[in-house]
Short mmCIF file of C-alpha atoms in Angstrom, two decimals:
data_model
loop_
_atom_site.label_atom_id
_atom_site.label_comp_id
_atom_site.label_asym_id
_atom_site.label_seq_id
_atom_site.Cartn_x
_atom_site.Cartn_y
_atom_site.Cartn_z
CA MET A 1 -54.17 78.56 -21.30
CA ALA A 2 -54.85 75.93 -23.88
CA ALA A 3 -52.41 72.93 -23.73
CA LYS A 4 -50.31 72.42 -27.06
CA ALA A 5 -50.72 69.10 -29.05
CA PRO A 6 -47.97 67.12 -28.81
CA GLN A 7 -45.57 66.85 -31.75
CA LYS A 8 -45.26 63.99 -33.98
CA SER A 9 -41.96 61.96 -33.28
CA ASN A 10 -41.73 60.26 -36.91
CA ALA A 11 -41.82 63.44 -38.59
CA ALA A 12 -39.42 64.21 -41.26
CA GLY A 13 -35.85 64.70 -40.12
CA SER A 14 -36.78 63.83 -36.53
CA ASN A 15 -33.86 61.67 -34.67
CA LYS A 16 -36.08 59.77 -33.04
CA PRO A 17 -36.11 56.11 -33.23
CA SER A 18 -39.18 54.61 -34.87
CA LEU A 19 -41.11 52.28 -32.53
CA ALA A 20 -41.92 48.86 -33.27
CA LEU A 21 -44.76 46.35 -32.39
CA HIS A 22 -43.53 43.03 -31.25
CA VAL A 23 -45.67 40.14 -32.38
CA PRO A 24 -44.61 36.66 -30.75
CA GLU A 25 -43.88 33.79 -33.06
CA PRO A 26 -43.55 30.14 -32.62
CA LYS A 27 -39.88 28.67 -33.11
CA PHE A 28 -41.10 25.95 -35.02
CA ARG A 29 -43.97 25.98 -38.08
CA PRO A 30 -45.42 22.98 -40.36
CA GLY A 31 -42.44 22.05 -42.58
CA ASP A 32 -39.73 22.98 -39.59
CA GLN A 33 -37.14 20.46 -37.74
CA ALA A 34 -38.34 20.90 -34.25
CA ASP A 35 -35.23 21.71 -31.89
CA PHE A 36 -35.84 22.22 -27.99
CA SER A 37 -32.56 22.72 -27.14
CA HIS A 38 -32.78 26.04 -26.04
CA ILE A 39 -34.83 24.60 -23.07
CA ASP A 40 -32.88 24.20 -19.82
CA ILE A 41 -34.48 21.44 -18.11
CA GLY A 42 -31.89 20.83 -15.59
CA GLU A 43 -30.95 18.16 -13.47
CA ALA A 44 -33.12 15.71 -11.59
CA GLY A 45 -32.71 16.43 -7.82
CA ALA A 46 -31.21 19.41 -8.12
CA MET A 47 -33.46 21.97 -7.19
CA PRO A 48 -33.84 22.03 -3.26
CA ARG A 49 -36.78 21.98 -1.28
CA PRO A 50 -38.06 24.68 0.72
CA ASP A 51 -40.00 24.14 4.31
CA GLU A 52 -43.55 24.33 3.29
CA ALA A 53 -43.96 27.52 5.58
CA THR A 54 -41.01 29.71 3.53
CA ALA A 55 -42.16 32.96 2.80
CA PRO A 56 -42.69 33.57 -1.02
CA ALA A 57 -40.07 36.28 -1.21
CA GLU A 58 -37.49 33.78 -0.61
CA MET A 59 -38.66 31.42 -3.11
CA ARG A 60 -37.80 33.45 -6.51
CA ASP A 61 -35.89 30.65 -7.83
CA PHE A 62 -38.42 28.38 -7.63
CA ALA A 63 -40.30 30.07 -10.34
CA TYR A 64 -37.76 29.80 -12.57
CA GLY A 65 -36.14 26.10 -12.13
CA LEU A 66 -37.30 23.09 -12.67
CA VAL A 67 -38.87 20.90 -10.10
CA ARG A 68 -37.61 17.40 -11.37
CA VAL A 69 -36.91 13.84 -9.59
CA LEU A 70 -36.81 10.95 -12.20
CA GLY A 71 -33.48 11.28 -13.95
CA GLU A 72 -32.11 9.51 -17.24
CA ASP A 73 -31.39 6.77 -15.60
CA ASN A 74 -35.33 6.18 -14.59
CA LYS A 75 -34.20 6.41 -10.89
CA ALA A 76 -35.53 8.86 -8.10
CA HIS A 77 -33.25 11.27 -7.38
CA GLY A 78 -33.47 14.90 -4.67
CA PRO A 79 -35.08 16.17 -1.78
CA TRP A 80 -38.34 16.31 -4.28
CA ASP A 81 -38.47 12.28 -3.79
CA PRO A 82 -42.14 12.02 -2.30
CA LYS A 83 -40.63 8.51 -1.58
CA LEU A 84 -43.97 6.99 -2.54
CA ASP A 85 -44.47 2.98 -2.07
CA PRO A 86 -44.58 0.66 -5.20
CA GLU A 87 -48.14 -0.39 -4.54
CA THR A 88 -49.19 4.09 -4.80
CA LEU A 89 -47.10 3.79 -8.20
CA ARG A 90 -48.82 1.01 -9.96
CA ALA A 91 -52.12 2.62 -8.77
CA MET A 92 -50.86 6.19 -10.35
CA LEU A 93 -49.55 4.25 -13.67
CA GLY A 94 -53.10 2.41 -13.84
CA HIS A 95 -55.11 5.58 -13.27
CA MET A 96 -53.09 7.34 -15.97
CA ALA A 97 -53.39 4.29 -18.55
CA MET A 98 -56.97 4.28 -17.94
CA VAL A 99 -56.93 8.08 -18.98
CA ARG A 100 -55.00 7.23 -22.08
CA ALA A 101 -57.29 4.31 -23.04
CA PHE A 102 -60.45 6.49 -22.50
CA ASP A 103 -59.09 8.89 -24.54
CA GLU A 104 -58.32 6.50 -26.99
CA ARG A 105 -62.02 4.96 -27.23
CA MET A 106 -63.94 8.75 -27.03
CA PHE A 107 -61.47 9.89 -29.81
CA ARG A 108 -62.75 6.93 -31.92
CA GLY A 109 -66.57 7.62 -30.92
CA GLN A 110 -66.38 11.27 -31.77
CA ARG A 111 -65.21 10.66 -35.82
CA GLN A 112 -67.68 7.43 -35.54
CA GLY A 113 -70.20 10.30 -34.48
CA LYS A 114 -71.42 9.10 -31.71
CA THR A 115 -70.34 12.38 -29.99
CA SER A 116 -70.12 16.03 -31.25
CA PHE A 117 -66.98 16.94 -29.50
CA TYR A 118 -63.93 15.16 -27.40
CA MET A 119 -60.63 16.74 -25.79
CA LYS A 120 -58.00 14.10 -25.48
CA CYS A 121 -54.97 15.30 -22.52
CA THR A 122 -52.37 13.22 -24.22
CA GLY A 123 -49.30 13.87 -22.81
CA GLU A 124 -50.56 15.72 -19.74
CA GLU A 125 -51.84 12.80 -17.64
CA ALA A 126 -50.23 13.63 -15.09
CA THR A 127 -50.69 16.99 -14.20
CA SER A 128 -54.17 15.42 -13.24
CA VAL A 129 -53.75 11.92 -11.89
CA ALA A 130 -50.44 12.44 -9.68
CA ALA A 131 -51.77 15.70 -8.56
CA SER A 132 -54.93 14.87 -7.32
CA MET A 133 -53.33 11.94 -5.83
CA ALA A 134 -51.66 14.39 -3.62
CA LEU A 135 -55.09 15.52 -2.07
CA ALA A 136 -57.56 14.60 0.20
CA SER A 137 -60.39 12.96 -1.62
CA ASP A 138 -62.84 15.83 -0.02
CA ASP A 139 -60.19 18.07 -0.71
CA MET A 140 -62.63 20.44 -3.50
CA VAL A 141 -61.40 20.68 -7.07
CA PHE A 142 -62.01 23.20 -9.87
CA PRO A 143 -60.74 21.60 -13.47
CA SER A 144 -60.56 22.79 -16.83
CA TYR A 145 -61.94 20.89 -19.67
CA ARG A 146 -58.83 18.43 -20.10
CA GLN A 147 -58.67 16.98 -16.39
CA GLN A 148 -60.53 13.83 -17.16
CA GLY A 149 -57.69 12.06 -15.31
CA ILE A 150 -59.12 13.81 -11.52
CA LEU A 151 -62.37 11.76 -11.88
CA ILE A 152 -60.81 8.57 -12.74
CA ALA A 153 -58.13 8.65 -9.93
CA ARG A 154 -61.20 9.54 -7.81
CA GLY A 155 -63.07 6.47 -8.62
CA TYR A 156 -65.88 7.92 -10.93
CA PRO A 157 -67.71 5.71 -12.92
CA ILE A 158 -66.45 5.59 -16.32
CA VAL A 159 -70.04 5.04 -17.56
CA ASP A 160 -71.29 7.97 -16.02
CA MET A 161 -68.54 9.96 -17.61
CA ILE A 162 -69.60 8.31 -21.28
CA ASN A 163 -73.06 9.27 -20.68
CA GLN A 164 -72.38 12.65 -20.10
CA ILE A 165 -70.12 12.94 -23.32
CA TYR A 166 -73.21 11.55 -25.26
CA SER A 167 -75.71 13.82 -24.02
CA ASN A 168 -77.81 10.21 -23.26
CA LYS A 169 -80.97 9.61 -21.24
CA ALA A 170 -78.45 8.78 -18.50
CA ASP A 171 -76.68 11.60 -18.48
CA LYS A 172 -76.72 13.05 -14.91
CA LEU A 173 -76.22 16.30 -16.16
CA LYS A 174 -79.57 16.09 -18.32
CA GLY A 175 -77.61 17.00 -21.72
CA ARG A 176 -77.20 20.51 -20.49
CA GLN A 177 -73.64 20.51 -20.44
CA LEU A 178 -71.29 20.48 -23.80
CA PRO A 179 -69.39 16.84 -23.67
CA ILE A 180 -66.53 16.62 -21.37
CA MET A 181 -67.69 19.19 -19.07
CA TYR A 182 -68.31 17.09 -16.29
CA SER A 183 -69.66 17.60 -12.79
CA ALA A 184 -69.66 15.46 -9.62
CA ARG A 185 -70.46 17.05 -6.36
CA ASP A 186 -70.22 13.58 -4.53
CA HIS A 187 -66.49 13.23 -5.84
CA SER A 188 -65.71 17.16 -4.75
CA PHE A 189 -65.29 17.78 -8.08
CA PHE A 190 -66.65 21.37 -9.59
CA THR A 191 -68.65 21.41 -12.48
CA ILE A 192 -66.60 22.10 -15.70
CA SER A 193 -67.11 25.84 -17.29
CA GLY A 194 -66.34 26.45 -21.11
CA ASN A 195 -65.55 30.14 -20.39
CA LEU A 196 -61.80 30.01 -19.67
CA ALA A 197 -60.61 30.70 -16.10
CA THR A 198 -63.67 31.06 -14.33
CA GLN A 199 -62.77 28.22 -12.22
CA LEU A 200 -60.01 30.08 -10.55
CA PRO A 201 -61.98 32.84 -8.44
CA GLN A 202 -64.97 30.30 -7.71
CA ALA A 203 -61.88 28.17 -6.52
CA VAL A 204 -60.29 30.93 -4.27
CA GLY A 205 -63.71 31.60 -3.22
CA TRP A 206 -64.68 28.51 -2.11
CA ALA A 207 -61.34 28.19 0.12
CA MET A 208 -62.15 31.51 1.80
CA ALA A 209 -65.02 29.89 2.89
CA SER A 210 -63.70 26.59 3.79
CA ALA A 211 -61.59 29.22 5.77
CA ILE A 212 -64.27 31.15 7.44
CA LYS A 213 -65.85 27.91 8.45
CA GLY A 214 -62.73 26.75 10.33
CA ASP A 215 -63.13 23.33 7.77
CA SER A 216 -60.17 21.35 6.91
CA ARG A 217 -60.31 20.73 3.12
CA ILE A 218 -58.50 23.05 0.75
CA ALA A 219 -59.10 23.86 -2.90
CA ALA A 220 -56.98 23.31 -6.20
CA THR A 221 -58.07 24.80 -9.38
CA TRP A 222 -56.53 23.59 -12.79
CA VAL A 223 -55.98 26.04 -15.85
CA GLY A 224 -54.05 26.17 -19.09
CA GLU A 225 -51.13 28.86 -19.24
CA GLY A 226 -53.22 30.51 -22.18
CA SER A 227 -56.07 31.49 -19.74
CA THR A 228 -53.94 32.68 -17.38
CA ALA A 229 -53.94 36.14 -19.69
CA GLU A 230 -57.77 36.38 -18.70
CA GLY A 231 -58.67 38.84 -15.75
CA ASP A 232 -60.19 36.29 -13.57
CA PHE A 233 -56.70 34.71 -13.38
CA HIS A 234 -55.41 37.71 -11.77
CA SER A 235 -58.54 38.56 -9.53
CA ALA A 236 -57.93 35.30 -8.33
CA CYS A 237 -54.43 35.76 -7.23
CA THR A 238 -55.37 39.09 -5.57
CA PHE A 239 -57.84 37.73 -3.75
CA ALA A 240 -56.04 34.36 -3.11
CA THR A 241 -52.86 36.51 -1.51
CA VAL A 242 -54.73 39.34 0.13
CA TYR A 243 -56.89 36.72 2.44
CA ASN A 244 -54.37 33.98 2.74
CA ALA A 245 -56.72 31.49 1.22
CA PRO A 246 -56.02 27.77 1.35
CA VAL A 247 -55.73 27.18 -2.43
CA ILE A 248 -53.55 25.55 -4.93
CA LEU A 249 -53.49 27.30 -8.48
CA ASN A 250 -52.27 24.65 -11.22
CA VAL A 251 -50.65 25.86 -14.51
CA ILE A 252 -50.74 23.40 -17.01
CA ASN A 253 -48.42 24.93 -19.46
CA ASN A 254 -48.31 22.51 -22.19
CA GLN A 255 -46.92 25.13 -24.72
CA TRP A 256 -50.26 25.52 -26.84
CA ALA A 257 -53.47 27.04 -26.37
CA ILE A 258 -55.29 25.73 -29.28
CA SER A 259 -53.37 27.11 -32.10
CA SER A 260 -51.55 29.94 -30.67
CA PHE A 261 -48.53 29.42 -28.68
CA SER A 262 -47.96 30.43 -24.94
CA GLY A 263 -45.59 33.35 -26.19
CA PHE A 264 -49.12 35.21 -26.63
CA ALA A 265 -49.64 34.36 -22.94
CA GLY A 266 -46.18 36.08 -22.13
CA ALA A 267 -44.07 32.88 -21.65
CA GLU A 268 -41.37 34.93 -24.04
CA ARG A 269 -41.03 37.11 -21.20
CA THR A 270 -40.80 35.09 -18.29
CA THR A 271 -41.82 31.69 -16.82
CA PHE A 272 -45.94 31.46 -15.68
CA ALA A 273 -44.76 30.46 -12.42
CA ALA A 274 -43.12 33.81 -11.96
CA ARG A 275 -46.14 35.57 -12.10
CA ALA A 276 -46.86 34.33 -8.57
CA LEU A 277 -44.10 36.81 -7.55
CA GLY A 278 -46.11 40.11 -8.01
CA TYR A 279 -48.65 39.01 -5.84
CA GLY A 280 -46.72 37.67 -3.08
CA LEU A 281 -47.88 34.22 -3.67
CA ALA A 282 -45.28 30.83 -3.47
CA GLY A 283 -44.46 30.04 -6.85
CA LEU A 284 -43.03 26.62 -8.02
CA ARG A 285 -42.32 25.48 -11.53
CA VAL A 286 -41.99 21.87 -12.09
CA ASP A 287 -41.57 19.27 -14.84
CA GLY A 288 -45.22 18.06 -15.59
CA ASN A 289 -44.24 14.94 -17.44
CA ASP A 290 -42.69 13.50 -13.95
CA ALA A 291 -45.21 11.75 -12.07
CA LEU A 292 -43.24 12.05 -9.00
CA ALA A 293 -42.42 15.68 -9.05
CA VAL A 294 -46.13 16.38 -9.87
CA PHE A 295 -47.08 14.64 -6.76
CA ALA A 296 -44.52 16.28 -4.60
CA ALA A 297 -44.99 19.65 -5.81
CA GLN A 298 -48.93 19.38 -5.01
CA GLN A 299 -48.41 17.87 -1.39
CA TRP A 300 -46.17 20.58 -0.97
CA ALA A 301 -48.59 23.06 -1.77
CA ALA A 302 -51.68 21.27 -0.13
CA ASN A 303 -49.35 21.00 2.90
CA ARG A 304 -48.66 24.37 3.30
CA ALA A 305 -52.38 25.35 2.64
CA ARG A 306 -53.70 23.35 5.44
CA ALA A 307 -51.01 24.94 7.48
CA ASN A 308 -52.63 28.50 6.77
CA GLN A 309 -49.21 29.34 5.07
CA GLY A 310 -51.04 30.74 2.10
CA PRO A 311 -51.56 29.66 -1.39
CA THR A 312 -49.33 28.35 -4.14
CA LEU A 313 -49.22 28.65 -7.54
CA ILE A 314 -47.60 25.72 -9.46
CA GLU A 315 -46.75 25.83 -13.07
CA TYR A 316 -46.54 22.37 -14.56
CA PHE A 317 -44.02 22.78 -17.65
CA THR A 318 -45.92 19.84 -20.14
CA TYR A 319 -46.55 19.43 -23.81
CA ARG A 320 -49.98 18.68 -25.40
CA ALA A 321 -49.18 15.88 -27.65
CA GLU A 322 -52.06 16.43 -30.20
CA GLY A 323 -54.69 18.45 -31.25
CA HIS A 324 -56.45 21.06 -28.74
CA SER A 325 -59.86 19.29 -29.54
CA THR A 326 -61.42 16.94 -32.10
CA SER A 327 -62.18 20.24 -34.00
CA ASP A 328 -58.29 21.13 -34.07
CA ASP A 329 -55.71 20.08 -36.86
CA PRO A 330 -52.22 20.85 -35.13
CA SER A 331 -50.60 19.92 -38.53
CA GLY A 332 -51.52 23.41 -39.31
CA TYR A 333 -49.48 25.54 -36.97
CA ARG A 334 -46.91 23.71 -35.68
CA SER A 335 -43.83 21.02 -36.54
CA ALA A 336 -44.76 17.33 -36.83
CA GLN A 337 -41.94 16.55 -35.04
CA GLU A 338 -42.72 18.70 -31.57
CA ARG A 339 -44.10 15.35 -29.87
CA GLU A 340 -40.86 13.24 -30.62
CA GLU A 341 -38.47 15.75 -29.69
CA TRP A 342 -40.26 17.48 -26.79
CA PRO A 343 -37.32 16.68 -24.37
CA LEU A 344 -39.53 15.80 -21.21
CA GLY A 345 -41.04 12.78 -22.65
CA ASP A 346 -43.99 10.50 -21.88
CA PRO A 347 -45.28 10.83 -18.55
CA ILE A 348 -46.79 7.16 -18.63
CA MET A 349 -43.35 5.83 -20.09
CA ARG A 350 -41.40 7.30 -17.78
CA LEU A 351 -43.43 6.05 -14.54
CA LYS A 352 -43.16 2.87 -16.01
CA ASN A 353 -39.54 2.59 -16.60
CA HIS A 354 -39.13 3.70 -13.08
CA LEU A 355 -41.20 1.04 -11.87
CA ILE A 356 -39.18 -1.60 -13.85
CA ALA A 357 -36.14 -0.02 -12.86
CA ILE A 358 -36.59 -0.76 -8.86
CA GLY A 359 -37.38 -4.04 -9.53
CA GLU A 360 -41.24 -3.23 -9.60
CA TRP A 361 -42.86 -3.75 -13.11
CA ASP A 362 -42.20 -5.44 -16.54
CA GLU A 363 -43.27 -4.94 -19.84
CA ASP A 364 -45.72 -8.12 -19.71
CA ARG A 365 -47.61 -6.30 -17.00
CA GLN A 366 -47.72 -3.35 -18.52
CA ALA A 367 -48.93 -4.93 -21.77
CA ALA A 368 -51.64 -6.28 -19.34
CA MET A 369 -52.86 -3.25 -17.77
CA ASP A 370 -53.24 -1.65 -20.95
CA LYS A 371 -55.12 -4.49 -22.44
CA GLU A 372 -57.50 -4.38 -18.94
CA CYS A 373 -57.71 -0.86 -19.56
CA ALA A 374 -58.85 -0.91 -23.19
CA GLU A 375 -61.46 -4.10 -22.50
CA GLN A 376 -63.15 -1.98 -19.27
CA VAL A 377 -63.08 1.49 -21.52
CA LYS A 378 -65.22 -0.80 -24.04
CA ALA A 379 -67.40 -2.34 -21.55
CA ALA A 380 -68.19 0.87 -20.50
CA THR A 381 -68.98 2.10 -23.73
CA LYS A 382 -71.30 -0.41 -24.58
CA GLU A 383 -73.29 -0.03 -21.43
CA ALA A 384 -73.51 3.97 -22.01
CA GLU A 385 -74.69 3.34 -25.45
CA LYS A 386 -77.65 1.21 -24.63
CA ASN A 387 -78.61 4.81 -23.19
CA GLY A 388 -78.17 6.62 -26.42
CA ILE A 389 -75.64 8.31 -28.70
CA LEU A 390 -75.81 11.77 -30.48
CA GLY A 391 -78.85 11.71 -32.98
CA HIS A 392 -80.28 8.40 -32.00
CA GLY A 393 -83.12 9.33 -29.64
CA LEU A 394 -82.76 8.22 -26.18
CA HIS A 395 -82.40 11.57 -24.99
CA HIS A 396 -83.93 13.03 -21.60
CA PRO A 397 -87.79 13.97 -21.80
CA PHE A 398 -88.49 16.99 -23.45
CA HIS A 399 -89.86 18.62 -19.80
CA THR A 400 -86.68 18.06 -18.06
CA MET A 401 -85.39 21.45 -20.11
CA PHE A 402 -87.80 23.73 -17.75
CA GLU A 403 -86.65 21.82 -14.63
CA ASP A 404 -83.75 22.44 -11.75
CA VAL A 405 -83.77 26.46 -12.25
CA PHE A 406 -86.90 27.30 -9.81
CA GLU A 407 -87.98 25.57 -6.98
CA GLU A 408 -91.41 26.33 -7.86
CA LEU A 409 -92.08 26.79 -11.62
CA PRO A 410 -93.64 30.30 -12.52
CA TRP A 411 -96.93 30.14 -13.78
CA HIS A 412 -95.94 31.89 -17.08
CA LEU A 413 -93.07 29.01 -18.05
CA GLU A 414 -95.82 26.19 -16.85
CA GLU A 415 -97.98 27.43 -19.59
CA GLN A 416 -94.96 27.53 -22.09
CA ALA A 417 -93.95 23.64 -20.99
CA GLU A 418 -97.81 22.76 -21.32
CA GLN A 419 -98.26 24.26 -24.68
CA ALA A 420 -94.76 22.90 -26.17
CA THR A 421 -95.35 19.15 -24.56
CA ARG A 422 -98.86 19.37 -26.74
CA GLU A 423 -97.22 20.63 -29.60
CA ARG A 424 -94.50 18.37 -29.64
CA GLN A 425 -97.27 15.60 -29.33
CA ILE A 426 -98.88 16.77 -32.36
CA LYS A 427 -95.68 16.48 -34.29
CA TRP A 428 -94.72 13.36 -32.95
CA PRO A 429 -97.44 11.48 -32.50
CA ASP A 430 -95.84 7.96 -32.26
CA GLN A 431 -93.73 8.77 -29.15
CA HIS A 432 -94.62 7.67 -25.48
CA PRO A 433 -96.93 10.77 -23.56
CA LYS A 434 -93.98 10.27 -20.99
CA ASP A 435 -91.63 11.56 -22.95
CA PHE A 436 -93.45 14.84 -23.13
CA ALA A 437 -95.44 14.97 -19.91
CA GLY A 438 -94.06 16.89 -17.20
CA LYS A 439 -95.63 15.54 -14.08
CA GLY A 440 -97.62 18.86 -14.16
CA ALA A 441 -95.03 20.52 -16.42
CA GLY A 442 -92.08 21.12 -13.73
CA GLN A 443 -92.54 18.78 -10.83
#
């Protein structure tokens, strides 16, 4: 007997309610007055600190609260206070100040045509600097494209970062990566990918391999809240919990994914930390502009992973103070007052004020630090510019496009390399032959 077709529910005379599609909409658009009074940030020090071996099922409240340490009095409060010594705090402040100085200089360089693209992390410095300082230097990190603070905190040469941004002849990646897509194996920094969220399953896989080998190193990865809507995020969560991978999944909730606000990734329904609950992961929600809270949460998760107690998902609640990139104009989609009204303030200012409050810093030393950072970045920039900038030659020799893929270059690619080299020599006869020659086309 053939099945009957379902009746239309919206037929004339039907008493069934019509369905309605919900489309998320941010609370404030250009021209609106921003008001974040609806956000419950809680009191600093109010959240308890669970034992690092606590079962995920017992941590539900930590996915909905907000771990905070620094209070309105600029003092550290509560059980999450990592009790860092003043020297470490000053180093953390210095790294964040350097990141901001670096961002400012590179942003200007892009506007001057020295590079094609740049992404600042203004307002989010603590989520990379403080978090990376809580890890061991050889723990493997799998960043997104706004974690330049990790490289700076780990001592990677700034001049090498600028060479990569300029894609010049000293670029260690030979101009093959989009500017700011760094890679530094010797600093345990995995290559940044422009494809969103691919780093999450890679981090989980690396952590699983570390566990299989009986190593002591863990993995940590960073992803924006918008990218948690990608399938790779969910695959990573599944593998992490099934295999108890020693990994930390850091979600940077900066409220905006390019021009789409966080509601399109699910923020209207629940927190991003709450996604841990369905997978059986430990989940924490943390004030991402509180450097001490960021450090403490990352340290807690790292200790948990090292003790074979499993992975942790941390949502760092922060705010992207500026545009998504140099290609973006945030005034076209959000209120101009949002940055000033954001209730969790500026991470650099908060850490500075904390050091002053405990008698370990002052405004004069801060001004001197900012000046020194700016001068160091300026000097590194001038050094990098000797190796070339966008569109001004001094790039890697042409033959390098045929290198680093095959251990031994196949015959047909050798022929292509030789042909391309001859054609370029005919087109640009004044250039030095070594700019074309491939040492045998691929050696």
